[in-house]
Coordinates of C-alpha atoms in Angstrom, one line a residue:
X1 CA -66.8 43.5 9.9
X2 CA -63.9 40.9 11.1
X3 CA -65.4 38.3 9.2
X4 CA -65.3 40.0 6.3
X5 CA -61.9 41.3 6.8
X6 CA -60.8 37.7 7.7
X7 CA -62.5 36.8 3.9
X8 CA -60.0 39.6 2.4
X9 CA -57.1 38.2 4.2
X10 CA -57.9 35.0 2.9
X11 CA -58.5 36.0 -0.8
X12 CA -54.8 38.1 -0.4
X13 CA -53.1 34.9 0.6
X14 CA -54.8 32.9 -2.4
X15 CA -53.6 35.3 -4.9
X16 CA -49.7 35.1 -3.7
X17 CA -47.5 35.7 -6.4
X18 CA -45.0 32.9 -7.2
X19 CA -42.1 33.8 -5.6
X20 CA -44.3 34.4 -2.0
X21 CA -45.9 30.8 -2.6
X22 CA -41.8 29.6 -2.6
X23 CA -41.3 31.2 0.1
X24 CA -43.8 29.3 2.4
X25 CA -47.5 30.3 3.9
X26 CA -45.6 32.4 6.7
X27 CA -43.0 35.0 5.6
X28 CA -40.6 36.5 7.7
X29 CA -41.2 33.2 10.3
X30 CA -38.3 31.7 8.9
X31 CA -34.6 32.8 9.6
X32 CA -33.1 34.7 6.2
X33 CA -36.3 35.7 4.7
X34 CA -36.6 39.9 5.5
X35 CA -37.9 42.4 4.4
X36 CA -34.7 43.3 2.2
X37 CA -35.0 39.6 0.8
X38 CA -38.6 40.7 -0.4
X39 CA -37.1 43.8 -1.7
X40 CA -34.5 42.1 -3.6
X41 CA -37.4 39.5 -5.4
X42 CA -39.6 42.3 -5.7
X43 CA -36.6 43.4 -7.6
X44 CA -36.2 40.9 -9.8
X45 CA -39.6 40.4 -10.8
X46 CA -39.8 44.0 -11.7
X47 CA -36.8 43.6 -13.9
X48 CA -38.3 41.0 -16.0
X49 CA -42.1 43.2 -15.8
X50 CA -40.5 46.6 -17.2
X51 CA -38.7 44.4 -20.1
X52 CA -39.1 46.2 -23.6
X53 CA -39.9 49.7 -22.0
X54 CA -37.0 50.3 -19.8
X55 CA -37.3 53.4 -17.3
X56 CA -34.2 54.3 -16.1
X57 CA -33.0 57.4 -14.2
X58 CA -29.2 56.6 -13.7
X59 CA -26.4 57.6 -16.1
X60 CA -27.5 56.0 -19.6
X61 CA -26.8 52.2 -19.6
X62 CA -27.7 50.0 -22.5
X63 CA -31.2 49.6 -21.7
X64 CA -32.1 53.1 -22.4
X65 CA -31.0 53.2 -26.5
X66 CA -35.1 51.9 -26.2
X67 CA -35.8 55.2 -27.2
X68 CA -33.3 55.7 -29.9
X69 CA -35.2 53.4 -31.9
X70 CA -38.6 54.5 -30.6
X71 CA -38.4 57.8 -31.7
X72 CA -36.9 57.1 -34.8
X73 CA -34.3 59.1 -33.8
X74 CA -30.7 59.6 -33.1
X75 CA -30.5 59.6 -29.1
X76 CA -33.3 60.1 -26.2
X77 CA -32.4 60.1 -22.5
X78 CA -34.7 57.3 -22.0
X79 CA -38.2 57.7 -22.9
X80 CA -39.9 59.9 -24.9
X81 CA -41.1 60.6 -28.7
X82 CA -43.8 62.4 -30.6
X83 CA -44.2 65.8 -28.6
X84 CA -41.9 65.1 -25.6
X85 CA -39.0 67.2 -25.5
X86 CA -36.8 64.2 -25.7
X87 CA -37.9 63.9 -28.9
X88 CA -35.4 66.7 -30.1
X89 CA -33.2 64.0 -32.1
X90 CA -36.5 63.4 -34.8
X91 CA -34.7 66.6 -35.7
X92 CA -35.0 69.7 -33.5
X93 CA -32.7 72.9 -33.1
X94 CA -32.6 76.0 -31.5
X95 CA -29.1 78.0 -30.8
X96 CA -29.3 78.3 -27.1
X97 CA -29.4 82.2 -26.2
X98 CA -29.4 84.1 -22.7
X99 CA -33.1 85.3 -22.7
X100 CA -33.7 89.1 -22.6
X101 CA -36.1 88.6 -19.6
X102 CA -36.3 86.0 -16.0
X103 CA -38.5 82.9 -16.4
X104 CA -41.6 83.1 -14.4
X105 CA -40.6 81.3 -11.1
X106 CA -42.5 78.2 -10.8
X107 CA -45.1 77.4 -7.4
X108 CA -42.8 76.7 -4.7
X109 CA -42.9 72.8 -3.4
X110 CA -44.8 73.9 -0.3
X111 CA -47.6 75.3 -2.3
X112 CA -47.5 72.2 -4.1
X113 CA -48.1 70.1 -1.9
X114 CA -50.7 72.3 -0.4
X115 CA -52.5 72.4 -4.0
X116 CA -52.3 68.5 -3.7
X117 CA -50.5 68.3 -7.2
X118 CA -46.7 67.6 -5.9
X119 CA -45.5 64.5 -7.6
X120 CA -41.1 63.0 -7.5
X121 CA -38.7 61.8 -9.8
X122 CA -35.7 59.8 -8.5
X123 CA -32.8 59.4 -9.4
X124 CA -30.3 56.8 -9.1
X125 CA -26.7 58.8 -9.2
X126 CA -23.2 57.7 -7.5
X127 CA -25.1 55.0 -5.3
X128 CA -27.1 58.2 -3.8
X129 CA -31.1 58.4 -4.7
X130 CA -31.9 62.0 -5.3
X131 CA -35.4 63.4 -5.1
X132 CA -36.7 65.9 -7.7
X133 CA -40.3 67.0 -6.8
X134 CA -42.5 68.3 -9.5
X135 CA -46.0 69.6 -10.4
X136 CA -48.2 66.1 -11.0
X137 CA -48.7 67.5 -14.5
X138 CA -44.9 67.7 -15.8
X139 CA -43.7 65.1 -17.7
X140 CA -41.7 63.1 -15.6
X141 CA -40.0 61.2 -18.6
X142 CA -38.5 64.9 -19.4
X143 CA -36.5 65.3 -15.9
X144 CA -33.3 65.3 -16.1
X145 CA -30.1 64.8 -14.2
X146 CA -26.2 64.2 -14.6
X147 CA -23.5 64.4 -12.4
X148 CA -20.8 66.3 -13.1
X149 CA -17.3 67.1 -11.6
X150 CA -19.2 70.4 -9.8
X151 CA -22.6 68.7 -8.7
X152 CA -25.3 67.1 -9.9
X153 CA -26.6 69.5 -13.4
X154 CA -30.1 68.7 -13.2
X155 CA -33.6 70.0 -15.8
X156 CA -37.2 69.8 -14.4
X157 CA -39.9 69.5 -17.4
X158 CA -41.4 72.6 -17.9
X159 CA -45.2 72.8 -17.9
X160 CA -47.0 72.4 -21.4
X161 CA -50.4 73.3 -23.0
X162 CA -52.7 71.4 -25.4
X163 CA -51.3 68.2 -24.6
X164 CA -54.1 67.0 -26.6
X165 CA -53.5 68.2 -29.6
X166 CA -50.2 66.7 -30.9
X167 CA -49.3 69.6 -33.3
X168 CA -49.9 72.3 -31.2
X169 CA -48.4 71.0 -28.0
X170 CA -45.9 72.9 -26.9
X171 CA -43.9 74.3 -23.6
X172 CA -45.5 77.2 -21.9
X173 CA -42.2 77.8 -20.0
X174 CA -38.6 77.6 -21.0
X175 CA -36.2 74.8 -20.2
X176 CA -33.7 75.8 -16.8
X177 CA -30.1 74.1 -15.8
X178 CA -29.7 73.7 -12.5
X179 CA -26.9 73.1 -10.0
X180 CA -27.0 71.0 -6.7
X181 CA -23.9 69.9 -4.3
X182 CA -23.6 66.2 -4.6
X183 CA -24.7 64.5 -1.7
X184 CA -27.5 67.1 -1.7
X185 CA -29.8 64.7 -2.4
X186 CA -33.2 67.4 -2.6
X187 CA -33.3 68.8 -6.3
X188 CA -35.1 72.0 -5.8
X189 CA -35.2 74.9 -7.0
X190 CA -34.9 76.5 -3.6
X191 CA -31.9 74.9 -2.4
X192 CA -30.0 75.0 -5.8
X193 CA -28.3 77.5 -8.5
X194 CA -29.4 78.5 -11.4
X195 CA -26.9 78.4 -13.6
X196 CA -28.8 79.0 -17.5
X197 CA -32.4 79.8 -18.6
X198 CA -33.1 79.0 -22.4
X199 CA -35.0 80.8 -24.4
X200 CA -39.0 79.5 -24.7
X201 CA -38.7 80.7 -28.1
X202 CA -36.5 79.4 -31.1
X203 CA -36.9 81.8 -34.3
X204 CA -40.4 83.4 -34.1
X205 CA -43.8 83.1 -32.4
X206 CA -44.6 79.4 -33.1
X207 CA -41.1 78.0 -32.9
X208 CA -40.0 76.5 -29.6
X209 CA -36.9 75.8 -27.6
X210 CA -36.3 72.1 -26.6
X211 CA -33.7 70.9 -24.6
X212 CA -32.6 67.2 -25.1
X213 CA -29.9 64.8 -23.5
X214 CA -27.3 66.2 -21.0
X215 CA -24.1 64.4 -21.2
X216 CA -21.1 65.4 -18.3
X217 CA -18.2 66.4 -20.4
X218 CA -15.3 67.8 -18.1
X219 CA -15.5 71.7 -17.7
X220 CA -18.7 71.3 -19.7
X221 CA -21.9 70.5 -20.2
X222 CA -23.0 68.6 -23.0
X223 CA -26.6 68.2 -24.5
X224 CA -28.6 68.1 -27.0
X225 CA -31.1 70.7 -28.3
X226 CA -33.3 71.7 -31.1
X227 CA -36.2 73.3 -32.2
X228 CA -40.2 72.4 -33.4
X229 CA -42.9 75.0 -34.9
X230 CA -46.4 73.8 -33.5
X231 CA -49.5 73.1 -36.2
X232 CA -51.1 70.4 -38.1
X233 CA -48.2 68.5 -38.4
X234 CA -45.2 69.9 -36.3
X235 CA -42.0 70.8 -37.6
X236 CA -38.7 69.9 -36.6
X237 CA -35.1 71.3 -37.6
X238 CA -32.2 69.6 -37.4
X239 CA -30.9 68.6 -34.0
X240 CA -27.5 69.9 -32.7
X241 CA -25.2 69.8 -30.1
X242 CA -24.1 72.2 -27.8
X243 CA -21.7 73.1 -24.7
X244 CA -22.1 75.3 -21.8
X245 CA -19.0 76.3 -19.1
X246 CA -19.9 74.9 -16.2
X247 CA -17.0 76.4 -14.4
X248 CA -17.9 80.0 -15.7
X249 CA -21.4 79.7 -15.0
X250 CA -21.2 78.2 -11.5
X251 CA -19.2 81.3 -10.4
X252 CA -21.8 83.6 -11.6
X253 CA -20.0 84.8 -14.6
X254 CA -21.8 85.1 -18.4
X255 CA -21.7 81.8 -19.3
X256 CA -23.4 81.4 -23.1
X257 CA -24.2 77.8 -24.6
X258 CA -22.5 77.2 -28.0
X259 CA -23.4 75.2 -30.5
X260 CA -20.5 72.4 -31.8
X261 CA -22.1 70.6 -34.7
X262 CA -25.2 70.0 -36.4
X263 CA -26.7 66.1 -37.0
X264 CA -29.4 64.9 -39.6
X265 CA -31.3 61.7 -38.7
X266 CA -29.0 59.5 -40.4
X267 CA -25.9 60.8 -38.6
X268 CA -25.0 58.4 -35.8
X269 CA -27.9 55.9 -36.2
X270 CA -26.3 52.8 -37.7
X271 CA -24.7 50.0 -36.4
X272 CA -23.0 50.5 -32.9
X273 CA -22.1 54.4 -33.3
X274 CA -22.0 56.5 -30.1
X275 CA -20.6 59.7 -28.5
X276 CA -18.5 59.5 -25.8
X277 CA -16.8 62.3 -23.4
X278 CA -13.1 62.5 -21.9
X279 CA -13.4 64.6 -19.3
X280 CA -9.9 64.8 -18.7
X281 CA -8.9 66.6 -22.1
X282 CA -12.7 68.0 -22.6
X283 CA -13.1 65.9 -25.6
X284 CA -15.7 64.1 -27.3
X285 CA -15.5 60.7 -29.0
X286 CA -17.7 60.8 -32.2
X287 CA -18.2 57.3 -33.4
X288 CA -20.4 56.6 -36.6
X289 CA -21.1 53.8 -38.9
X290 CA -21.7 54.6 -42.7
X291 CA -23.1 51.2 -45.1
X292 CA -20.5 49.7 -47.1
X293 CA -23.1 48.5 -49.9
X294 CA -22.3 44.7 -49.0
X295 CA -24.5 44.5 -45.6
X296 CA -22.0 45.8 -43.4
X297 CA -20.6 49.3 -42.3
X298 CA -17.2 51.2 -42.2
X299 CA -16.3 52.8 -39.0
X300 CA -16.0 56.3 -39.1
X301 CA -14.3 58.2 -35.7
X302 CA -13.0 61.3 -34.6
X303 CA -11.8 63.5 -31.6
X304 CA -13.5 66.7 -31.0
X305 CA -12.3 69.5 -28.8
X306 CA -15.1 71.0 -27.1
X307 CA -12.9 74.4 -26.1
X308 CA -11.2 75.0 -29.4
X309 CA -13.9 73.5 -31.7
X310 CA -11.4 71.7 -33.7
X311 CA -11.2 68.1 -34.4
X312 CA -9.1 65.2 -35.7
X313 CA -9.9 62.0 -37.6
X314 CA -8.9 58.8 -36.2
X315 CA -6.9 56.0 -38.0
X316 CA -7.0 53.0 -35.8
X317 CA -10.4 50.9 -35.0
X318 CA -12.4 52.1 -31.8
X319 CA -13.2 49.3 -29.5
X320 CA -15.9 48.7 -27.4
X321 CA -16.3 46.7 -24.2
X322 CA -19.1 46.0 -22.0
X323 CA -18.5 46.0 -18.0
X324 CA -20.2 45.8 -15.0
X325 CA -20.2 48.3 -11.7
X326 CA -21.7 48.1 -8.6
X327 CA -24.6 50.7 -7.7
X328 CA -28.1 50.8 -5.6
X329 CA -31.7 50.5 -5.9
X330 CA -34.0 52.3 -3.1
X331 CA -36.9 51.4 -2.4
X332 CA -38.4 54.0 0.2
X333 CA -36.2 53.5 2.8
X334 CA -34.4 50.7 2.2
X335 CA -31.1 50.1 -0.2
X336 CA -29.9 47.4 -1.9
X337 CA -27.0 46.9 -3.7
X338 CA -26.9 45.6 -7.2
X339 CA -24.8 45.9 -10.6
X340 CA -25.0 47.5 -13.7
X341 CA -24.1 47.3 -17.3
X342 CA -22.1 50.2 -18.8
X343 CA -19.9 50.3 -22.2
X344 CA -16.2 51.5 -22.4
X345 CA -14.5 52.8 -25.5
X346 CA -10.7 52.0 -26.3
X347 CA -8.9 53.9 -28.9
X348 CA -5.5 55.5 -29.9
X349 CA -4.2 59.1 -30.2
X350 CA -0.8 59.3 -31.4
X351 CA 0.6 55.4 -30.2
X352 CA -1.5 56.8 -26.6
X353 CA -4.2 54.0 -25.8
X354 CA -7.3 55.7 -23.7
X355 CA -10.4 54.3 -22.3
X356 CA -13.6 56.2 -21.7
X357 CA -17.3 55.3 -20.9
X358 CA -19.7 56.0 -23.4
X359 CA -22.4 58.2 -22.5
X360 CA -24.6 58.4 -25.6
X361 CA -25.6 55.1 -27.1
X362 CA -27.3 56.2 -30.4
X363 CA -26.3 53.3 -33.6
X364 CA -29.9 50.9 -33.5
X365 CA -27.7 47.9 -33.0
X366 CA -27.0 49.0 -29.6
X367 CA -31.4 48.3 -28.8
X368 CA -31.2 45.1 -31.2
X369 CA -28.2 43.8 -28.7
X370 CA -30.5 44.7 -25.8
X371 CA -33.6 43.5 -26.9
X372 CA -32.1 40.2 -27.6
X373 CA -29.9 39.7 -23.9
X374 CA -33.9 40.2 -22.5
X375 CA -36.0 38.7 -24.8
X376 CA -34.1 35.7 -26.5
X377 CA -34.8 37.0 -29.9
X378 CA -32.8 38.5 -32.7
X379 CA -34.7 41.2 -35.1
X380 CA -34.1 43.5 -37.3
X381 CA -35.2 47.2 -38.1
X382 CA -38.4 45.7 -40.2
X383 CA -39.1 43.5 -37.7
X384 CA -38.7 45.6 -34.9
X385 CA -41.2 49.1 -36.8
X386 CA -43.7 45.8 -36.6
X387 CA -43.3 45.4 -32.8
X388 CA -43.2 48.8 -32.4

C-alpha cells in the first residue's frame, strides 16, 4: 500500500504544471513562496484558462458583453442564451405584475443539504464574497446579484422542467427579488426580505415571465424583463425595461414594477452603445449607435428620468473612459487583492459635465475590444458567428 502511494506521489510531482516546476521541486521550503503566492499563480493561470467564456459574478465589467454577442442579443448578465432566462434580450417581455397568489416557498437550505442536492454561487460585491446556496439543479448562470444603496438586491434561478426539450423548457416557478444588509454576506431566503414576486405567467397558459439583467439605479431597481411562449420553436416578444421602488418596497409598502421603454434587437447593439445609471438624479444614460451608410455610426444619446418617465436628447458627444479599481478574489478562505477593469461615461447637461459608470455594456464592439485585449486578434461580426 505505501509503495504504491509512494508511485502516485511520484507520478503527481512528474505532471507539475509549469509554474510549480519554476517554482522548484520543494514548495513552500523557500522563504516568499505561500500558500497565497500559489493562490495568486493559480490565479493567473485561471485567467488565461476561462479566456473567451468569461464567468463573472461581480458588477458587469467588460469581459461579460461575451454574452451580448452570444445570444445574439442586446445585453445578458454574463452567460446564458437559448432557453436561459438571461436570454430575455433575443426579445422577451412580460409587464411585471403583483401575482394574485404567494410563490410556493422553496426547500429550506437545511433540507437541502440533507437531500444532498445543495450547490453555491458567489459573488464578488464591494470586496465582500457573498454566498448564495441553491438546489444543484438551478441554473447557476441565472443567479443574480447587485448592490444597491439599501443592500445587496439579489434573484435565485428558479427551478425549470423539460430542460431537454429546448421549446418547451420553461420555469416551473416565478422569478423573486430579494433584499440582504450588506455585509450580510449569506443570501438566503431565510435571513432576507422579500421585496417582489413576478408573475410565472406572462399573457396566457404557455407564455412565461423572465426576468433578465438587474442594474442599481438610485431609488430604483433597474432590469430587464420579457416574455417567451414554449413549443416547437419558442417565441419571444420584445424585451423591455423596467423599474421597481426600492425604497417603497423595502418598507413594506405596494411597490409595483413599471415598465420605461421597449427595445427591438437592433436597439443598442452597434458600435459601443450602453446604458448607464446616475444614481444621484435617478437617471439613465441611453447611448446608441445607428450606421451612417459609409462604415461608420452616428451617436445617438439621451437622459431618461426613471420617476417622471420623461426624457431629453443630448447635444454634445458622450465619452467613454476605461479605469481600473481595486477589488478581491476568494478562494475558500483566503483573499487576495487584485484590480479590475470598469468603463466611465462623461457627458454634458446644460454646460454641467458628469461622470458615471456604465453598468450595461450592450454595442458588439464592446466584445470585439475584449476579445482582442485577450486573444491578440481583431474580428469582425462574420468572423466572430464562425468562432461562435
Amino acid at each position: 500500500m505505501k509503495h504504491r502511494q509512494a508511485e502516485d506521489e511520484a507520478k503527481v510531482m512528474t505532471e507539475k504544471p509549469g509554474w510549480y516546476r519554476e517554482a522548484g521541486r520543494n514548495p513552500f521550503a523557500e522563504d516568499g513562496f505561500t500558500p497565497q503566492l500559489m493562490a495568486r499563480i493559480e490565479l493567473a493561470a485561471e485567467r488565461r484558462a476561462v479566456a473567451g467564456k468569461v464567468i463573472m459574478r461581480r458588477r458587469i465589467g467588460i469581459a461579460g458583453v461575451t454574452a451580448v454577442l452570444l445570444t445574439g442579443a442586446l445585453l445578458w448578465p454574463l452567460t446564458g442564451g437559448g432557453d436561459s432566462p438571461l436570454s430575455i434580450w433575443n426579445n422577451k417581455s412580460g409587464a411585471a405584475v403583483q401575482p394574485s397568489e404567494p410563490a410556493a416557498p422553496s426547500p429550506s437550505p437545511a433540507v437541502q443539504k440533507s437531500a444532498g442536492y445543495f450547490s453555491k454561487v458567489n459573488f464578488e460585491i464591494g470586496g465582500l464574497k457573498y454566498v448564495m446556496s441553491l438546489p444543484i439543479d438551478r441554473d447557476e448562470r441565472s443567479a443574480q446579484a447587485v448592490e444597491t444603496p439599501l443592500g445587496i438586491v439579489w434573484s435565485p434561478p428558479p427551478p425549470k422542467a423539460d430542460y431537454l426539450r429546448p421549446g418547451y423548457t420553461r420555469n416551473t416557478e416565478p422569478y423573486t427579488l430579494y433584499l440582504t444588509p450588506k455585509g450580510h454576506t449569506e443570501l438566503s431566503v431565510e435571513s432576507a426580505q422579500r421585496l417582489y414576486t413576478f408573475p410565472l405567467y406572462a399573457g396566457g397558459a404557455q407564455t412565461y415571465f423572465a426576468l433578465g439583467y438587474l442594474l442599481s439605479a438610485g431609488d430604483y431597481l433597474v432590469f430587464t424583463n420579457g416574455a417567451y411562449t414554449v413549443g416547437e420553436v419558442k417565441q419571444y416578444s420584445p424585451g423591455k425595461i423596467s423599474a421597481l421602488d426600492l425604497r417603497k418596497a423595502s418598507v413594506g409598502e405596494v411597490a409595483v414594477p413599471f415598465d420605461l421603454f421597449t427595445f427591438n434587437s437592433s436597439e443598442y447593439s452597434l458600435d459601443h452603445a450602453f446604458i448607464a445609471a446616475d444614481p444621484e438624479r435617478n437617471e439613465l444614460l441611453l447611448v446608441d449607435y445607428k450606421e451612417d451608410g459609409n462604415g461608420g455610426f452616428i451617436q445617438h444619446s439621451k437622459l431618461y428620468d426613471i420617476t417622471t418617465g420623461k426624457s431629453d436628447v443630448l447635444t454634445e458627444t458622450v465619452t467613454t473612459e476605461k479605469k481600473k479599481r481595486p477589488t478581491k478574489v476568494h478562494y475558500g478562505e483566503l483573499s487576495i487583492d487584485t484590480e479590475e477593469d470598469y468603463y466611465v461615461a462623461h457627458y454634458e447637461v446644460n454646460g454641467e459635465k458628469r461622470t458615471v459608470d456604465i453598468g450595461m455594456a450592450t454595442g458588439e464592439q464592446w466584445f470585439y475590444d475584449w476579445w482582442y485585449d485577450e486573444h491578440g486578434e481583431k474580428i469582425d461580426a462574420s468572423t466572430m458567428k464562425k468562432k461562435l
